Short mmCIF file of C-alpha atoms in Angstrom, two decimals:
data_model
loop_
_atom_site.label_atom_id
_atom_site.label_comp_id
_atom_site.label_asym_id
_atom_site.label_seq_id
_atom_site.Cartn_x
_atom_site.Cartn_y
_atom_site.Cartn_z
CA UNK A 97 63.68 87.68 121.79
CA UNK A 98 63.83 88.22 118.05
CA UNK A 99 67.13 88.93 116.35
CA UNK A 100 66.26 92.56 115.67
CA UNK A 101 65.22 93.13 119.28
CA UNK A 102 68.40 91.48 120.54
CA UNK A 103 70.54 93.64 118.25
CA UNK A 104 68.72 96.78 119.38
CA UNK A 105 69.16 95.74 123.01
CA UNK A 106 72.91 95.18 122.57
CA UNK A 107 73.39 98.57 120.87
CA UNK A 108 71.24 100.19 123.57
CA UNK A 109 73.22 98.67 126.43
CA UNK A 110 76.58 99.58 124.89
CA UNK A 111 75.38 103.13 124.17
CA UNK A 112 74.06 103.57 127.71
CA UNK A 113 77.28 102.34 129.33
CA UNK A 114 79.37 104.54 127.03
CA UNK A 115 77.19 107.53 127.91
CA UNK A 116 77.67 106.81 131.61
CA UNK A 117 81.46 106.90 131.26
CA UNK A 118 81.23 110.17 129.34
CA UNK A 119 78.72 111.81 131.67
CA UNK A 120 80.35 110.76 134.94
CA UNK A 121 82.70 113.74 135.50
CA UNK A 122 79.81 116.17 134.99
CA UNK A 123 77.52 114.16 137.27
CA UNK A 124 80.13 113.88 140.02
CA UNK A 125 80.90 117.58 140.02
CA UNK A 126 77.49 119.11 139.57
CA UNK A 127 78.11 122.09 141.81
CA UNK A 128 78.48 125.54 140.28
CA UNK A 129 82.23 125.25 140.03
CA UNK A 130 84.33 122.12 140.49
CA UNK A 131 86.61 121.86 143.56
CA UNK A 132 90.15 123.26 143.08
CA UNK A 133 91.71 119.80 142.88
CA UNK A 134 89.41 118.88 139.96
CA UNK A 135 90.07 122.19 138.21
CA UNK A 136 93.80 121.55 138.62
CA UNK A 137 93.44 118.02 137.20
CA UNK A 138 91.50 119.47 134.26
CA UNK A 139 94.54 121.61 133.49
CA UNK A 140 97.27 119.00 133.81
CA UNK A 141 95.54 115.76 132.75
CA UNK A 142 95.45 116.35 128.96
CA UNK A 143 99.25 116.22 128.72
CA UNK A 144 99.33 112.93 130.66
CA UNK A 145 96.33 111.43 128.82
CA UNK A 146 97.53 112.17 125.28
CA UNK A 147 100.90 110.51 125.78
CA UNK A 148 99.18 107.50 127.39
CA UNK A 149 96.95 107.31 124.29
CA UNK A 150 100.07 107.15 122.11
CA UNK A 151 101.40 104.17 124.08
CA UNK A 152 97.89 102.67 123.98
CA UNK A 153 97.81 102.96 120.17
CA UNK A 154 101.20 101.27 119.87
CA UNK A 155 100.37 98.54 122.39
CA UNK A 156 99.85 95.77 119.84
CA UNK A 157 103.09 96.46 117.97
CA UNK A 158 105.34 93.37 117.84
CA UNK A 159 108.44 94.79 119.50
CA UNK A 160 109.87 91.36 120.32
CA UNK A 161 110.06 90.00 116.78
CA UNK A 162 111.60 91.38 113.57
CA UNK A 163 111.27 94.17 112.48
CA UNK A 164 110.94 95.07 116.19
CA UNK A 165 108.27 97.72 115.64
CA UNK A 166 110.49 99.64 113.21
CA UNK A 167 107.65 100.80 110.89
CA UNK A 168 105.67 102.18 113.85
CA UNK A 169 108.65 103.78 115.60
CA UNK A 170 110.04 105.33 112.41
CA UNK A 171 106.64 106.73 111.47
CA UNK A 172 106.12 108.14 114.96
CA UNK A 173 109.52 109.84 114.60
CA UNK A 174 108.47 111.26 111.22
CA UNK A 175 105.25 112.68 112.72
CA UNK A 176 107.14 114.23 115.64
CA UNK A 177 109.82 115.71 113.38
CA UNK A 178 107.26 117.12 110.94
CA UNK A 179 105.24 118.62 113.78
CA UNK A 180 108.36 120.24 115.29
CA UNK A 181 109.45 121.54 111.90
CA UNK A 182 106.25 122.72 110.15
CA UNK A 183 103.79 122.84 113.09
CA UNK A 184 100.97 121.71 110.79
CA UNK A 185 98.79 118.98 112.29
CA UNK A 186 97.36 117.76 108.98
CA UNK A 187 100.74 117.69 107.24
CA UNK A 188 102.30 115.72 110.13
CA UNK A 189 99.47 113.17 110.14
CA UNK A 190 99.54 112.81 106.37
CA UNK A 191 103.31 112.40 106.12
CA UNK A 192 103.50 109.98 109.05
CA UNK A 193 100.62 107.82 107.83
CA UNK A 194 101.96 107.74 104.26
CA UNK A 195 105.36 106.76 105.64
CA UNK A 196 103.78 103.93 107.67
CA UNK A 197 101.70 102.61 104.76
CA UNK A 198 104.76 102.69 102.53
CA UNK A 199 107.05 100.98 105.07
CA UNK A 200 104.69 98.04 105.71
CA UNK A 201 104.43 97.46 101.96
CA UNK A 202 108.07 97.88 100.93
CA UNK A 203 110.85 97.80 103.53
CA UNK A 204 109.01 95.77 106.19
CA UNK A 205 106.31 93.74 104.40
CA UNK A 206 103.89 92.10 106.85
CA UNK B 99 79.44 131.39 110.09
CA UNK B 100 83.03 132.34 110.81
CA UNK B 101 82.97 129.95 113.76
CA UNK B 102 81.57 127.15 111.58
CA UNK B 103 84.19 127.60 108.87
CA UNK B 104 86.99 127.72 111.44
CA UNK B 105 85.62 124.59 113.16
CA UNK B 106 85.38 122.74 109.83
CA UNK B 107 89.07 123.42 109.17
CA UNK B 108 89.99 122.09 112.62
CA UNK B 109 88.27 118.76 111.95
CA UNK B 110 90.36 118.03 108.84
CA UNK B 111 93.16 116.20 110.76
CA UNK B 112 90.83 113.43 111.90
CA UNK B 113 89.04 112.84 108.59
CA UNK B 114 91.37 109.95 107.64
CA UNK B 115 91.08 108.25 110.99
CA UNK B 116 87.31 108.58 111.19
CA UNK B 117 86.72 107.52 107.60
CA UNK B 118 88.89 104.46 107.91
CA UNK B 119 87.84 103.23 111.34
CA UNK B 120 84.20 104.06 110.58
CA UNK B 121 84.26 102.20 107.27
CA UNK B 122 86.02 99.27 108.95
CA UNK B 123 83.44 98.98 111.72
CA UNK B 124 80.58 99.23 109.21
CA UNK B 125 82.22 96.63 107.02
CA UNK B 126 82.54 94.21 109.95
CA UNK B 127 78.84 94.57 110.76
CA UNK B 128 78.02 93.96 107.11
CA UNK B 129 80.19 90.83 107.03
CA UNK B 130 78.45 89.53 110.15
CA UNK B 131 75.13 89.89 108.31
CA UNK B 132 73.74 93.08 109.84
CA UNK B 133 71.87 95.70 107.78
CA UNK B 134 73.27 99.24 107.41
CA UNK B 135 70.69 100.74 109.77
CA UNK B 136 72.41 98.99 112.69
CA UNK B 137 75.70 100.65 111.74
CA UNK B 138 73.85 103.98 111.57
CA UNK B 139 72.27 103.51 115.01
CA UNK B 140 75.57 102.38 116.56
CA UNK B 141 77.40 105.39 115.14
CA UNK B 142 74.66 107.77 116.27
CA UNK B 143 74.28 106.47 119.82
CA UNK B 144 77.51 104.65 120.74
CA UNK B 145 80.05 106.73 118.80
CA UNK B 146 83.13 104.87 120.02
CA UNK B 147 85.33 103.24 117.40
CA UNK B 148 87.02 100.40 119.22
CA UNK B 149 83.80 99.57 121.08
CA UNK B 150 81.78 99.38 117.85
CA UNK B 151 84.34 97.03 116.33
CA UNK B 152 84.33 94.87 119.46
CA UNK B 153 80.51 94.95 119.45
CA UNK B 154 80.45 92.77 116.32
CA UNK B 155 82.31 90.06 118.21
CA UNK B 156 79.90 90.41 121.13
CA UNK B 157 76.84 90.19 118.85
CA UNK B 158 77.99 86.99 117.20
CA UNK B 159 79.29 85.32 120.36
CA UNK B 160 75.98 85.27 122.23
CA UNK B 161 77.19 86.63 125.58
CA UNK B 162 74.59 88.07 127.95
CA UNK B 163 73.61 91.74 128.10
CA UNK B 164 75.02 91.99 131.62
CA UNK B 165 78.46 90.84 130.45
CA UNK B 166 78.27 93.27 127.52
CA UNK B 167 77.43 96.10 129.94
CA UNK B 168 80.40 95.37 132.19
CA UNK B 169 82.83 94.97 129.29
CA UNK B 170 81.67 98.28 127.78
CA UNK B 171 82.23 100.04 131.10
CA UNK B 172 85.75 98.65 131.32
CA UNK B 173 86.70 99.39 127.73
CA UNK B 174 85.30 102.93 127.75
CA UNK B 175 86.20 103.90 131.32
CA UNK B 176 89.05 106.03 129.96
CA UNK B 177 86.38 108.54 128.83
CA UNK B 178 85.76 109.40 132.48
CA UNK B 179 89.10 111.20 132.47
CA UNK B 180 88.36 113.29 129.36
CA UNK B 181 85.39 115.20 130.72
CA UNK B 182 87.35 116.51 133.70
CA UNK B 183 88.93 119.19 131.49
CA UNK B 184 85.60 120.40 130.11
CA UNK B 185 83.28 120.54 133.14
CA UNK B 186 83.08 124.34 133.30
CA UNK B 187 83.40 125.19 129.56
CA UNK B 188 80.62 122.81 128.47
CA UNK B 189 78.40 123.73 131.39
CA UNK B 190 78.81 127.40 130.49
CA UNK B 191 77.60 126.70 126.94
CA UNK B 192 74.56 124.88 128.33
CA UNK B 193 73.68 127.92 130.44
CA UNK B 194 73.27 130.10 127.33
CA UNK B 195 69.68 130.72 126.31
CA UNK B 196 68.26 127.96 124.10
CA UNK B 197 71.50 125.97 124.28
CA UNK B 198 70.73 123.73 127.25
CA UNK B 199 70.76 120.61 125.02
CA UNK B 200 74.27 121.41 123.81
CA UNK B 201 75.78 120.63 127.22
CA UNK B 202 74.79 116.93 127.27
CA UNK B 203 75.43 116.64 123.53
CA UNK B 204 78.98 117.93 123.85
CA UNK B 205 79.65 115.85 126.96
CA UNK B 206 78.51 112.68 125.16
CA UNK B 207 80.44 113.27 121.92
CA UNK B 208 83.88 113.54 123.50
CA UNK B 209 85.89 110.67 121.95
CA UNK B 210 89.63 109.92 121.88
CA UNK B 211 89.94 111.92 118.68
CA UNK B 212 87.62 114.85 119.43
CA UNK B 213 89.18 115.15 122.89
CA UNK B 214 92.63 115.52 121.34
CA UNK B 215 91.32 118.15 118.91
CA UNK B 216 89.69 120.16 121.68
CA UNK B 217 92.63 120.12 124.09
CA UNK B 218 94.92 121.46 121.36
CA UNK B 219 92.37 123.96 120.00
CA UNK B 220 93.54 127.55 119.58
CA UNK B 221 90.79 130.00 118.65
CA UNK B 222 91.68 133.42 117.18
CA UNK B 223 90.22 136.53 118.79
CA UNK B 224 86.73 137.43 117.63
CA UNK B 225 85.53 133.86 117.14
CA UNK B 226 83.53 132.43 120.05
CA UNK B 227 85.37 129.40 121.45
CA UNK B 228 82.25 127.59 122.63
CA UNK B 229 80.67 127.74 119.18
CA UNK B 230 83.85 126.36 117.57
CA UNK B 231 83.95 123.49 120.09
CA UNK B 232 80.31 122.67 119.42
CA UNK B 233 80.70 122.68 115.63
CA UNK B 234 83.83 120.53 115.83
CA UNK B 235 81.99 117.94 117.92
CA UNK B 236 78.93 118.03 115.64
CA UNK B 237 80.92 117.75 112.39
CA UNK B 238 83.04 114.88 113.72
CA UNK B 239 79.92 113.03 114.87
CA UNK B 240 78.27 113.48 111.45
CA UNK B 241 81.43 112.29 109.69
CA UNK B 242 81.51 109.24 111.94
CA UNK B 243 77.84 108.41 111.27
CA UNK B 244 78.49 108.77 107.55
CA UNK B 245 81.56 106.55 107.44
CA UNK B 246 80.09 103.76 109.61
CA UNK B 247 76.89 103.68 107.56
CA UNK B 248 78.81 103.84 104.28
CA UNK B 249 81.02 100.95 105.40
CA UNK B 250 78.01 98.78 106.12
CA UNK B 251 76.18 99.82 102.95
CA UNK B 252 79.10 99.38 100.59
CA UNK B 253 80.28 96.16 102.15
CA UNK B 254 82.93 94.42 100.12
CA UNK B 255 82.62 96.86 97.23
CA UNK B 256 85.23 99.11 98.87
CA UNK B 257 88.18 99.74 96.57
CA UNK B 258 91.95 99.53 97.15
CA UNK B 259 93.90 98.12 100.04
CA UNK B 260 93.98 100.77 102.76
CA UNK B 261 95.88 98.69 105.33
CA UNK B 262 97.88 100.94 107.60
CA UNK B 263 95.70 104.03 107.33
CA UNK B 264 94.56 103.36 110.88
CA UNK B 265 97.99 104.74 111.85
CA UNK B 266 96.55 108.23 111.24
CA UNK B 267 94.91 108.12 114.69
CA UNK B 268 98.29 107.36 116.31
CA UNK B 269 99.83 110.13 114.20
CA UNK B 270 97.20 112.62 115.42
CA UNK B 271 97.93 111.77 119.05
CA UNK B 272 101.72 112.01 118.52
CA UNK B 273 101.39 115.42 116.85
CA UNK B 274 99.20 116.68 119.71
CA UNK B 275 101.75 115.39 122.25
CA UNK B 276 104.52 117.31 120.42
CA UNK B 277 102.42 120.50 120.52
CA UNK B 278 101.68 120.05 124.20
CA UNK B 279 105.31 119.33 124.99
CA UNK B 280 106.47 122.48 123.23
CA UNK B 281 103.94 124.66 124.99
CA UNK B 282 104.04 123.00 128.40
CA UNK B 283 104.98 125.06 131.42
CA UNK B 284 106.01 121.85 133.13
CA UNK B 285 106.75 118.47 131.56
CA UNK B 286 105.85 116.53 134.71
CA UNK B 287 102.31 115.52 133.56
CA UNK B 288 103.63 114.09 130.28
CA UNK B 289 106.52 112.31 132.00
CA UNK B 290 104.17 110.83 134.60
CA UNK B 291 101.78 109.70 131.84
CA UNK B 292 104.36 108.01 129.66
CA UNK B 293 106.17 106.35 132.59
CA UNK B 294 103.01 104.87 134.01
CA UNK B 295 101.85 103.70 130.57
CA UNK B 296 105.15 101.95 129.87
CA UNK B 297 105.26 100.52 133.40
CA UNK B 298 101.82 98.94 133.05
CA UNK B 299 102.60 97.78 129.51
CA UNK B 300 105.28 95.55 131.01
CA UNK B 301 103.56 94.69 134.30
CA UNK B 302 100.00 93.98 133.10
CA UNK B 303 100.42 93.56 129.35
CA UNK B 304 99.31 95.61 126.33
CA UNK B 305 95.56 95.18 126.73
CA UNK B 306 95.36 96.09 130.40
CA UNK B 307 97.54 99.18 130.50
CA UNK B 308 95.23 102.11 129.94
CA UNK B 309 93.05 102.25 133.06
CA UNK B 310 95.84 101.63 135.58
CA UNK B 311 98.06 104.14 133.74
CA UNK B 312 95.33 106.82 133.80
CA UNK B 313 94.48 106.16 137.45
CA UNK B 314 98.09 106.18 138.62
CA UNK B 315 98.72 109.39 136.65
CA UNK B 316 95.78 111.08 138.35
CA UNK B 317 97.00 109.98 141.78
CA UNK B 318 100.60 111.01 141.05
CA UNK B 319 99.47 114.42 139.77
CA UNK B 320 97.34 114.92 142.88
CA UNK B 321 100.28 114.04 145.13
CA UNK B 322 102.59 116.34 143.16
CA UNK B 323 100.10 119.24 143.03
CA UNK B 324 102.40 121.25 145.30
CA UNK B 325 105.14 121.06 142.66
CA UNK B 326 103.12 121.15 139.44
CA UNK B 327 100.57 123.87 140.25
CA UNK B 328 103.17 126.60 141.10
CA UNK B 329 104.98 125.85 137.80
CA UNK B 330 101.71 126.45 135.92
CA UNK B 331 101.02 129.69 137.77
CA UNK B 332 104.57 131.02 137.51
CA UNK B 333 104.73 130.84 133.74
CA UNK B 334 101.21 132.18 133.36
CA UNK B 335 102.42 135.41 134.95
CA UNK B 336 104.87 135.86 132.07
CA UNK B 337 102.27 135.38 129.32
#
């Protein structure tokens, strides 16, 4: 196989597998309306999933060594506080990210 | 047009995250010696940030296509859980005349970031929700394609040190969690989610936590349906 063909094949395989994971819920529940249990899960899962995604994003933080994840935890606190106070998604993301970028350059250099 | 403008405003919070991660994944491909068209094709068809970054490692390591297929399934299996909340809404859009293609398109463009935008989406009266959802997904996809391709095309010419900007994805998820918490009729789903994630962080380690945490949360929520579902219904009566 040539290099270009191999590259195309790799991208194709990854795309196909990704599509399968994304299409699966719709393929499994192809009836007119999903069963009540699935409809219920559709309502309650987002709250569980989003908080799992937060932990997932922080998973590679070095909590065991100095500064014990302080830049991440402080910035998460800033985002949460901003969101509670101003209720503006963009402002919370901007402030929290700026705080993180500043902390890892000044107070807690990598 | 109103729907498009409203949708465009909703996508603003993920511009940082998509630009940075997209540029980074394009840059990696460029460094590994791949032309920009491969970044373009990956962004168009794969459209999954962490997977596209990992793909560069896979391409240069010479593992077989079968191994790549299995690893992709494992890494992206979390997407299975996202669609569950959009089965009926997306299907309904696909039933509209001339819009049949939108159903698969919307199903296949649900990423970590677009999922979090859509679950926290509030549409004012008079603007069709389905249209807004579609435009959000389309605009995010186009932004992603742009940033991946730009990363690969610009290569090392990129200016300034942007280390840390990847935190904007975490920040988006945290802000969405705060919104959900404030509006939740019951906090049980969030508590179940965070407990299982932390549990599996310690039991299985950082890189193995997400699938077990998602699966256990689904099972726990199914078992607790008798407690959670009435709480949802009760508050809804007050709205």
